[in-house]
Short mmCIF file of C-alpha atoms and ligand atoms in Angstrom, two decimals:
data_model
loop_
_atom_site.label_atom_id
_atom_site.label_comp_id
_atom_site.label_asym_id
_atom_site.label_seq_id
_atom_site.Cartn_x
_atom_site.Cartn_y
_atom_site.Cartn_z
CA MET A 3 102.13 155.69 85.71
CA THR A 4 103.07 154.42 89.84
CA GLU A 5 99.30 154.94 91.39
CA TRP A 6 97.99 152.88 87.76
CA LEU A 7 100.51 150.37 88.97
CA GLN A 8 99.63 149.93 92.45
CA GLY A 9 96.48 150.06 91.57
CA ARG A 10 96.50 146.96 88.86
CA GLU A 11 98.36 144.91 91.76
CA ARG A 12 95.62 145.19 94.56
CA VAL A 13 93.41 144.13 91.79
CA ARG A 14 95.56 141.26 92.01
CA ILE A 15 95.97 140.93 94.79
CA THR A 16 92.39 141.22 95.55
CA ARG A 17 91.15 138.07 92.81
CA GLY A 18 93.97 135.80 93.72
CA LEU A 19 96.34 136.34 90.64
CA VAL A 20 99.33 137.42 91.74
CA ARG A 21 102.13 135.37 89.75
CA GLY A 22 106.57 135.61 90.49
CA ASP A 23 109.70 133.85 89.41
CA ALA A 24 109.41 131.08 90.58
CA VAL A 25 113.01 130.85 91.15
CA ARG A 26 114.83 126.77 91.24
CA GLY A 27 117.92 126.03 93.51
CA GLY A 28 121.16 125.51 91.57
CA THR A 29 120.93 124.31 87.82
CA GLY A 30 120.32 120.48 88.64
CA ARG A 31 116.38 119.87 90.08
CA SER A 32 114.99 120.70 91.97
CA PRO A 33 114.50 118.90 95.85
CA LEU A 34 111.01 119.08 94.82
CA LEU A 35 109.33 116.47 93.45
CA ASP A 36 108.56 119.07 89.56
CA LEU A 37 105.51 117.72 87.77
CA ALA A 38 105.33 121.97 87.25
CA SER A 39 107.19 121.55 84.10
CA ASN A 40 107.59 120.70 80.48
CA ASP A 41 110.57 118.48 80.45
CA TYR A 42 108.61 115.90 79.26
CA LEU A 43 111.08 114.30 79.01
CA GLY A 44 114.01 114.05 81.25
CA LEU A 45 116.28 115.72 78.49
CA SER A 46 117.19 119.01 79.66
CA THR A 47 119.37 118.37 81.62
CA ASP A 48 120.41 114.93 79.74
CA PRO A 49 124.68 115.22 78.94
CA ARG A 50 124.53 115.07 75.49
CA LEU A 51 122.20 118.26 75.47
CA ALA A 52 124.71 119.30 77.19
CA ALA A 53 127.56 118.19 74.87
CA ALA A 54 125.90 119.03 72.07
CA ALA A 55 125.31 122.26 73.37
CA ILE A 56 129.14 123.19 74.03
CA ALA A 57 130.83 121.29 71.49
CA ALA A 58 128.49 124.18 69.33
CA ILE A 59 129.86 127.12 71.45
CA HIS A 60 132.40 126.22 70.64
CA ARG A 61 132.45 125.52 67.04
CA HIS A 62 130.11 128.59 66.24
CA GLY A 63 129.79 130.95 69.00
CA THR A 64 127.58 131.84 72.08
CA GLY A 65 125.52 133.70 69.84
CA ALA A 66 123.99 133.64 66.13
CA ARG A 67 125.19 137.38 66.34
CA ALA A 68 122.72 138.75 63.45
CA SER A 69 118.82 137.76 61.76
CA ARG A 70 119.82 134.39 59.90
CA VAL A 71 118.69 136.41 56.49
CA VAL A 72 122.24 138.52 57.62
CA THR A 73 124.78 135.94 58.16
CA GLY A 74 122.85 134.50 61.51
CA THR A 75 122.04 131.08 60.13
CA SER A 76 125.39 128.44 60.88
CA ALA A 77 124.96 125.06 59.93
CA VAL A 78 123.38 124.21 62.97
CA HIS A 79 120.75 126.00 62.40
CA LEU A 80 119.66 123.56 59.07
CA GLU A 81 120.99 120.43 60.77
CA LEU A 82 118.30 121.13 63.78
CA GLU A 83 116.53 121.49 61.06
CA SER A 84 116.47 118.32 59.31
CA GLU A 85 116.67 116.89 62.44
CA LEU A 86 112.69 118.24 62.78
CA CYS A 87 111.51 116.73 59.64
CA ALA A 88 113.76 113.15 60.52
CA LEU A 89 111.96 113.38 63.30
CA THR A 90 108.16 114.84 62.99
CA GLY A 91 108.04 113.40 58.82
CA ALA A 92 108.04 116.90 57.63
CA GLU A 93 109.43 118.16 54.57
CA SER A 94 110.82 120.99 55.48
CA ALA A 95 112.04 122.86 58.77
CA LEU A 96 112.19 125.90 60.04
CA SER A 97 113.75 126.91 63.02
CA PHE A 98 112.96 130.48 65.06
CA SER A 99 114.73 132.16 68.81
CA SER A 100 110.64 130.24 70.42
CA GLY A 101 107.71 128.50 70.38
CA TYR A 102 106.38 132.11 70.93
CA ALA A 103 108.58 133.24 67.74
CA ALA A 104 107.35 130.60 65.28
CA ASN A 105 104.12 131.36 66.43
CA LEU A 106 104.13 134.63 65.57
CA GLY A 107 106.02 134.09 61.93
CA LEU A 108 104.22 132.54 61.31
CA LEU A 109 99.96 134.11 61.43
CA GLY A 110 101.49 136.99 60.66
CA ALA A 111 103.25 136.24 57.27
CA LEU A 112 100.23 134.02 56.56
CA GLY A 113 97.86 136.26 57.99
CA GLY A 114 96.66 140.04 56.59
CA PRO A 115 92.82 140.99 55.05
CA GLY A 116 91.25 138.05 52.84
CA THR A 117 92.34 135.08 56.22
CA LEU A 118 90.53 134.14 57.97
CA ILE A 119 92.30 132.69 60.73
CA VAL A 120 90.06 130.38 63.29
CA LEU A 121 90.95 129.86 66.82
CA ASP A 122 90.16 127.16 69.22
CA GLU A 123 88.55 129.33 71.98
CA HIS A 124 91.37 127.40 74.05
CA ILE A 125 94.39 127.88 71.90
CA HIS A 126 97.33 129.10 73.67
CA ALA A 127 98.75 132.97 74.12
CA SER A 128 100.64 133.21 71.47
CA LEU A 129 98.69 132.12 69.27
CA ILE A 130 95.49 134.88 70.29
CA ASP A 131 99.15 137.34 70.06
CA ALA A 132 99.65 135.89 67.18
CA ALA A 133 96.78 136.46 65.05
CA ARG A 134 95.56 139.24 66.74
CA LEU A 135 99.10 140.69 65.41
CA SER A 136 98.77 139.25 61.95
CA ARG A 137 95.60 141.61 60.59
CA ALA A 138 94.06 139.16 59.34
CA GLU A 139 89.75 138.30 60.10
CA VAL A 140 90.04 136.07 63.72
CA ALA A 141 87.04 134.26 65.40
CA SER A 142 86.83 131.83 67.97
CA CYS A 143 85.76 128.89 68.28
CA ALA A 144 84.15 125.89 70.49
CA HIS A 145 86.63 124.20 72.40
CA SER A 146 87.20 121.45 69.91
CA ASP A 147 83.80 121.84 68.03
CA LEU A 148 84.29 120.43 64.79
CA ALA A 149 79.68 121.61 63.93
CA GLN A 150 81.34 124.79 64.78
CA LEU A 151 84.10 125.23 62.95
CA ARG A 152 82.21 123.70 60.20
CA THR A 153 80.15 126.71 60.14
CA LEU A 154 82.49 129.03 60.64
CA LEU A 155 84.42 127.86 57.18
CA SER A 156 81.32 127.52 55.06
CA ALA A 157 80.38 130.69 56.29
CA ARG A 158 83.61 132.84 55.05
CA THR A 159 83.84 135.29 53.09
CA GLN A 160 87.11 135.94 52.70
CA PRO A 161 89.84 133.91 50.57
CA ARG A 162 91.71 132.38 52.62
CA ALA A 163 90.99 130.59 56.09
CA VAL A 164 93.89 128.94 58.10
CA VAL A 165 92.23 127.49 61.14
CA VAL A 166 94.45 126.98 64.53
CA LEU A 167 94.29 123.99 67.19
CA GLU A 168 97.58 122.64 69.45
CA SER A 169 97.15 118.64 69.28
CA VAL A 170 97.70 118.64 72.93
CA TYR A 171 96.37 121.02 74.58
CA SER A 172 98.66 123.11 77.08
CA VAL A 173 96.91 123.64 79.98
CA LEU A 174 93.58 120.79 79.45
CA GLY A 175 95.71 118.42 77.94
CA ASP A 176 92.79 117.00 76.32
CA ALA A 177 93.63 116.30 72.34
CA ALA A 178 92.25 118.33 68.75
CA PRO A 179 90.30 116.03 66.79
CA LEU A 180 92.83 116.51 64.26
CA VAL A 181 92.10 114.04 61.57
CA GLU A 182 88.40 115.34 61.30
CA ALA A 183 89.89 118.70 61.81
CA ALA A 184 92.05 118.40 59.16
CA ARG A 185 88.75 116.69 56.71
CA LEU A 186 86.77 119.97 56.95
CA CYS A 187 89.84 121.57 56.49
CA ALA A 188 90.56 120.30 52.96
CA GLN A 189 86.42 120.85 52.38
CA PHE A 190 86.14 124.13 52.26
CA ASP A 191 90.57 124.82 51.17
CA ALA A 192 91.24 125.76 54.63
CA LEU A 193 95.03 125.09 56.38
CA LEU A 194 95.08 123.32 59.58
CA VAL A 195 98.13 125.21 61.66
CA VAL A 196 98.35 121.91 64.16
CA ASP A 197 100.26 123.95 67.56
CA GLU A 198 102.18 120.39 68.89
CA ALA A 199 104.38 122.04 71.37
CA HIS A 200 102.64 119.37 73.94
CA GLY A 201 102.17 116.85 71.53
CA ILE A 202 106.33 116.35 70.04
CA GLY A 203 109.08 114.44 72.30
CA VAL A 204 105.46 112.79 73.97
CA THR A 205 102.70 111.92 71.33
CA GLY A 206 102.98 109.42 68.18
CA ALA A 207 105.42 107.87 69.72
CA GLY A 208 107.76 110.44 70.36
CA ALA A 209 107.68 112.13 66.28
CA GLY A 210 103.51 114.20 67.59
CA SER A 211 100.17 113.07 66.94
CA VAL A 212 100.35 115.11 63.17
CA HIS A 213 102.53 112.22 62.47
CA ALA A 214 100.26 109.74 64.60
CA ALA A 215 97.19 111.31 61.98
CA GLY A 216 98.91 110.19 58.73
CA LEU A 217 98.61 114.41 58.15
CA ALA A 218 102.65 114.73 58.34
CA GLY A 219 103.93 115.84 55.74
CA ARG A 220 100.51 116.32 53.88
CA ASP A 221 100.02 119.48 51.35
CA GLY A 222 97.16 121.99 53.65
CA VAL A 223 98.93 120.75 57.42
CA VAL A 224 101.63 122.49 59.11
CA VAL A 225 102.87 122.01 62.75
CA THR A 226 104.56 124.65 64.62
CA ALA A 227 107.44 123.61 67.67
CA THR A 228 109.19 124.69 70.34
CA LEU A 229 111.95 123.41 71.11
CA SER A 230 111.95 123.84 75.09
CA LYS A 231 109.46 122.03 76.79
CA ALA A 232 110.26 117.83 75.50
CA LEU A 233 113.08 118.94 73.74
CA GLY A 234 114.25 120.05 76.13
CA ALA A 235 116.52 123.07 75.13
CA GLN A 236 115.16 126.04 73.52
CA GLY A 237 113.67 127.48 71.00
CA GLY A 238 111.51 126.89 67.78
CA ALA A 239 109.73 125.69 65.17
CA VAL A 240 107.00 126.15 61.58
CA LEU A 241 107.41 122.64 59.91
CA GLY A 242 105.72 122.38 56.70
CA SER A 243 106.07 122.33 52.33
CA ALA A 244 109.39 123.71 51.57
CA LEU A 245 107.20 126.94 50.45
CA LEU A 246 105.84 126.84 53.35
CA ARG A 247 109.73 127.46 54.45
CA ARG A 248 110.57 130.24 51.36
CA HIS A 249 108.04 132.02 52.53
CA LEU A 250 108.13 132.84 55.73
CA VAL A 251 112.81 133.53 54.95
CA ASN A 252 110.58 136.01 53.25
CA THR A 253 108.32 137.13 54.81
CA ALA A 254 108.45 136.65 58.63
CA ARG A 255 108.78 139.09 61.09
CA THR A 256 109.98 136.66 64.31
CA PHE A 257 112.56 135.06 61.46
CA ILE A 258 114.19 138.22 59.94
CA PHE A 259 113.87 140.70 62.87
CA ASP A 260 115.08 138.11 65.24
CA THR A 261 118.81 137.17 66.39
CA GLY A 262 118.44 133.53 65.08
CA LEU A 263 118.76 130.79 67.95
CA ALA A 264 121.71 130.16 69.57
CA PRO A 265 124.04 127.56 68.12
CA ALA A 266 123.84 126.52 72.16
CA ALA A 267 120.02 125.55 71.95
CA ALA A 268 120.29 124.37 67.97
CA ALA A 269 122.60 121.50 68.83
CA ALA A 270 121.01 120.92 72.17
CA ALA A 271 117.55 120.98 70.50
CA ALA A 272 118.42 118.85 68.16
CA ALA A 273 120.21 115.36 69.96
CA ALA A 274 117.18 115.33 72.10
CA CYS A 275 115.56 114.97 68.38
CA ARG A 276 118.12 112.29 67.74
CA ILE A 277 117.71 110.48 70.76
CA ILE A 278 113.79 110.55 70.96
CA GLY A 279 114.25 108.88 67.47
CA GLU A 280 116.25 106.17 69.53
CA GLU A 281 114.98 105.46 72.70
CA PRO A 282 111.38 104.68 72.26
CA ASP A 283 111.22 103.58 76.86
CA ARG A 284 112.01 106.86 77.39
CA VAL A 285 109.02 108.72 75.04
CA ALA A 286 106.68 105.20 76.38
CA ALA A 287 107.95 106.28 79.97
CA VAL A 288 106.19 108.80 79.96
CA SER A 289 103.12 107.38 78.72
CA ARG A 290 103.49 105.45 81.68
CA ASN A 291 103.48 107.83 84.30
CA ALA A 292 101.52 110.04 82.96
CA ALA A 293 98.54 106.97 82.95
CA LEU A 294 99.76 105.93 86.49
CA LEU A 295 99.24 110.07 87.34
CA ALA A 296 95.66 110.16 86.37
CA ALA A 297 94.62 106.34 87.59
CA GLY A 298 96.03 107.67 90.84
CA CYS A 299 94.64 111.40 91.42
CA GLY A 300 90.75 109.44 89.60
CA THR A 301 90.96 111.57 86.14
CA GLU A 302 91.06 110.75 83.08
CA ALA A 303 93.97 109.40 80.94
CA ALA A 304 95.73 112.13 79.56
CA ALA A 305 95.68 112.09 76.13
CA GLY A 306 99.24 112.88 76.18
CA ALA A 307 101.83 114.62 79.71
CA VAL A 308 99.60 116.75 81.22
CA GLN A 309 96.17 116.17 83.81
CA SER A 310 94.69 119.32 84.16
CA ILE A 311 92.71 118.79 87.29
CA LYS A 312 89.64 121.94 87.28
CA VAL A 313 89.32 123.51 90.89
CA GLY A 314 87.28 126.11 90.68
CA ARG A 315 88.09 128.85 91.98
CA PRO A 316 91.87 131.01 91.99
CA GLU A 317 92.43 130.98 96.00
CA ARG A 318 91.51 127.34 95.44
CA ALA A 319 93.70 126.99 93.11
CA LEU A 320 96.96 128.64 95.29
CA ALA A 321 96.57 127.10 98.19
CA ILE A 322 96.57 123.48 96.97
CA ALA A 323 99.19 123.65 95.08
CA SER A 324 101.07 125.94 98.17
CA ARG A 325 100.03 122.88 100.66
CA LEU A 326 101.57 120.03 97.77
CA GLN A 327 105.11 121.85 97.51
CA ASP A 328 105.23 122.77 101.27
CA GLN A 329 104.35 119.08 101.07
CA GLY A 330 107.83 118.92 98.77
CA LEU A 331 105.26 118.43 94.42
CA LEU A 332 105.38 120.94 92.52
CA VAL A 333 102.46 121.94 90.86
CA GLY A 334 101.28 124.03 88.41
CA CYS A 335 98.41 126.41 89.51
CA PHE A 336 96.84 128.04 85.91
CA ARG A 337 94.55 130.91 86.85
CA PRO A 338 93.38 133.30 84.82
CA PRO A 339 93.99 134.86 82.15
CA SER A 340 95.49 130.95 81.47
CA VAL A 341 93.04 129.78 81.56
CA PRO A 342 90.21 130.91 79.08
CA ASP A 343 86.74 129.89 80.78
CA GLY A 344 87.63 131.70 83.73
CA VAL A 345 87.87 128.37 85.94
CA SER A 346 90.85 127.85 87.26
CA ARG A 347 93.18 124.29 87.44
CA LEU A 348 95.40 122.75 89.16
CA ARG A 349 98.35 121.30 85.52
CA LEU A 350 100.52 118.59 86.74
CA THR A 351 102.79 117.15 83.82
CA ALA A 352 103.84 112.97 84.26
CA ARG A 353 107.89 113.05 83.07
CA ALA A 354 109.65 109.44 81.10
CA ASP A 355 112.59 110.38 84.51
CA LEU A 356 109.93 109.81 87.10
CA SER A 357 109.35 106.16 88.73
CA ALA A 358 106.05 104.75 89.18
CA GLU A 359 106.05 105.14 93.13
CA GLN A 360 107.32 108.58 92.66
CA MET A 361 103.44 108.65 90.50
CA ARG A 362 101.36 106.92 92.57
CA HIS A 363 103.18 109.60 95.60
CA ALA A 364 102.21 112.43 93.80
CA ALA A 365 98.67 111.43 92.97
CA ALA A 366 98.54 110.84 96.97
CA LEU A 367 99.56 114.43 97.91
CA VAL A 368 96.87 116.05 95.44
CA SER A 369 93.98 113.61 95.22
CA ALA A 370 94.16 113.90 99.25
CA ALA A 371 94.60 118.20 99.49
CA LEU A 372 91.82 118.19 96.52
CA ALA A 373 89.43 116.11 99.80
CA ASP A 374 91.25 118.42 102.28
CA GLU A 375 88.90 121.31 100.64
CA PRO A 376 87.83 122.42 104.02
CA ALA A 377 91.80 123.04 104.99
CA VAL A 378 92.16 124.55 101.77
CA THR A 379 89.78 126.58 101.22
CA SER A 380 91.29 128.00 105.26
CA ARG A 381 94.98 128.47 103.52
CA GLY A 382 93.92 130.06 100.84
CA GLY A 383 92.64 133.41 102.72
CA ALA A 384 96.53 133.54 104.07
CA ALA A 385 97.61 132.35 100.34
C1 LIG B 1467 101.25 125.37 73.47
C2 LIG B 1467 101.94 126.69 73.12
N1 LIG B 1467 102.82 127.33 72.09
C3 LIG B 1467 103.51 127.87 72.54
C4 LIG B 1467 104.33 127.74 73.63
C5 LIG B 1467 105.77 128.74 73.70
O1 LIG B 1467 106.90 127.60 72.99
P1 LIG B 1467 108.37 128.33 73.41
O2 LIG B 1467 108.18 128.39 75.60
O3 LIG B 1467 108.94 128.29 73.32
O4 LIG B 1467 107.85 129.86 73.36
C6 LIG B 1467 104.02 127.42 74.28
C7 LIG B 1467 104.47 127.59 75.49
O5 LIG B 1467 104.21 128.17 76.80
C8 LIG B 1467 102.70 126.83 74.14
O6 LIG B 1467 102.11 125.88 75.24
#
């Protein structure tokens, strides 16, 4: 096994695909200008979230102690679920210990023989794993290709079908055609699952893209969410009908066989939901900053907070990201297998708590690094 591990490591090094812990200095913000995190609203360091988390620890303990279906449900879980419904317009919500677990739990509970799961080819890894584990038949659809989606749904032989999209794609940053996809799903009696990891708190005035598309609470539309991005906490949730919630409580393996979400995380996320509802300027600031970033980088305006810039080879992406880091700017560097089409990308995220000046400065650094390809390429050899 050791030899095999060493061999795999050599392959990663040769291909420029090495990853490691990216350690943040201290508990607060990095001294670098951070456009790599998903803390879109800057809530992860908001004192109101911290106060809610501390109060929940004092009231409910540091851990949930057990599965939600044994003794692990506290009032704070129910409060979180009700806040999520108030924010997004969902009928019902169920929280999980992460967004990953929510996706695994949902598709596992909907899948199995007799279900076809159609995944957009750029869907997040958690949903790919979820579909594989569900033992359903799985089909991949070209990115946002409604014609192919129609073909796959009309040709299906399984009694049930589930179509899985992201409202704002995590790496590409573009928006799914939700209204058209929902129409197709209704026509072919398929359930539409929308992962709003990068939508809730950012799009639709914070309520998410499903709400903005007029699909919130609609029968046949289910949303999955993470509490760890715009909501500044940790955990995940499935938002849908009360019937679906009861089904998940009874069948979702990552709900039943997992300790409940930590009370502190639940309370922080519940506080974040309230803040999003009460502070529309904070949400608007993300879009404003995303637009500044796009304008400065000469890229298309993003659908949400994520600006994705094609770079090509992983070595070049790594070299540009490392040059930017030397200049005080942290950007995401997405390489295979995180990019299904094999095209490495820089991923820049706008945040509500950054100034217009910081966005312009970041965009100028990025543009210069991209234009400076020869220097970047030679650094790439060393990276
Ligand atoms: C689209 C999408 N879904 C799900 C997840 C997983 O969420 P979590 O980090 O809460 O497990 C992520 C996080 O990276 C994501 O980007």
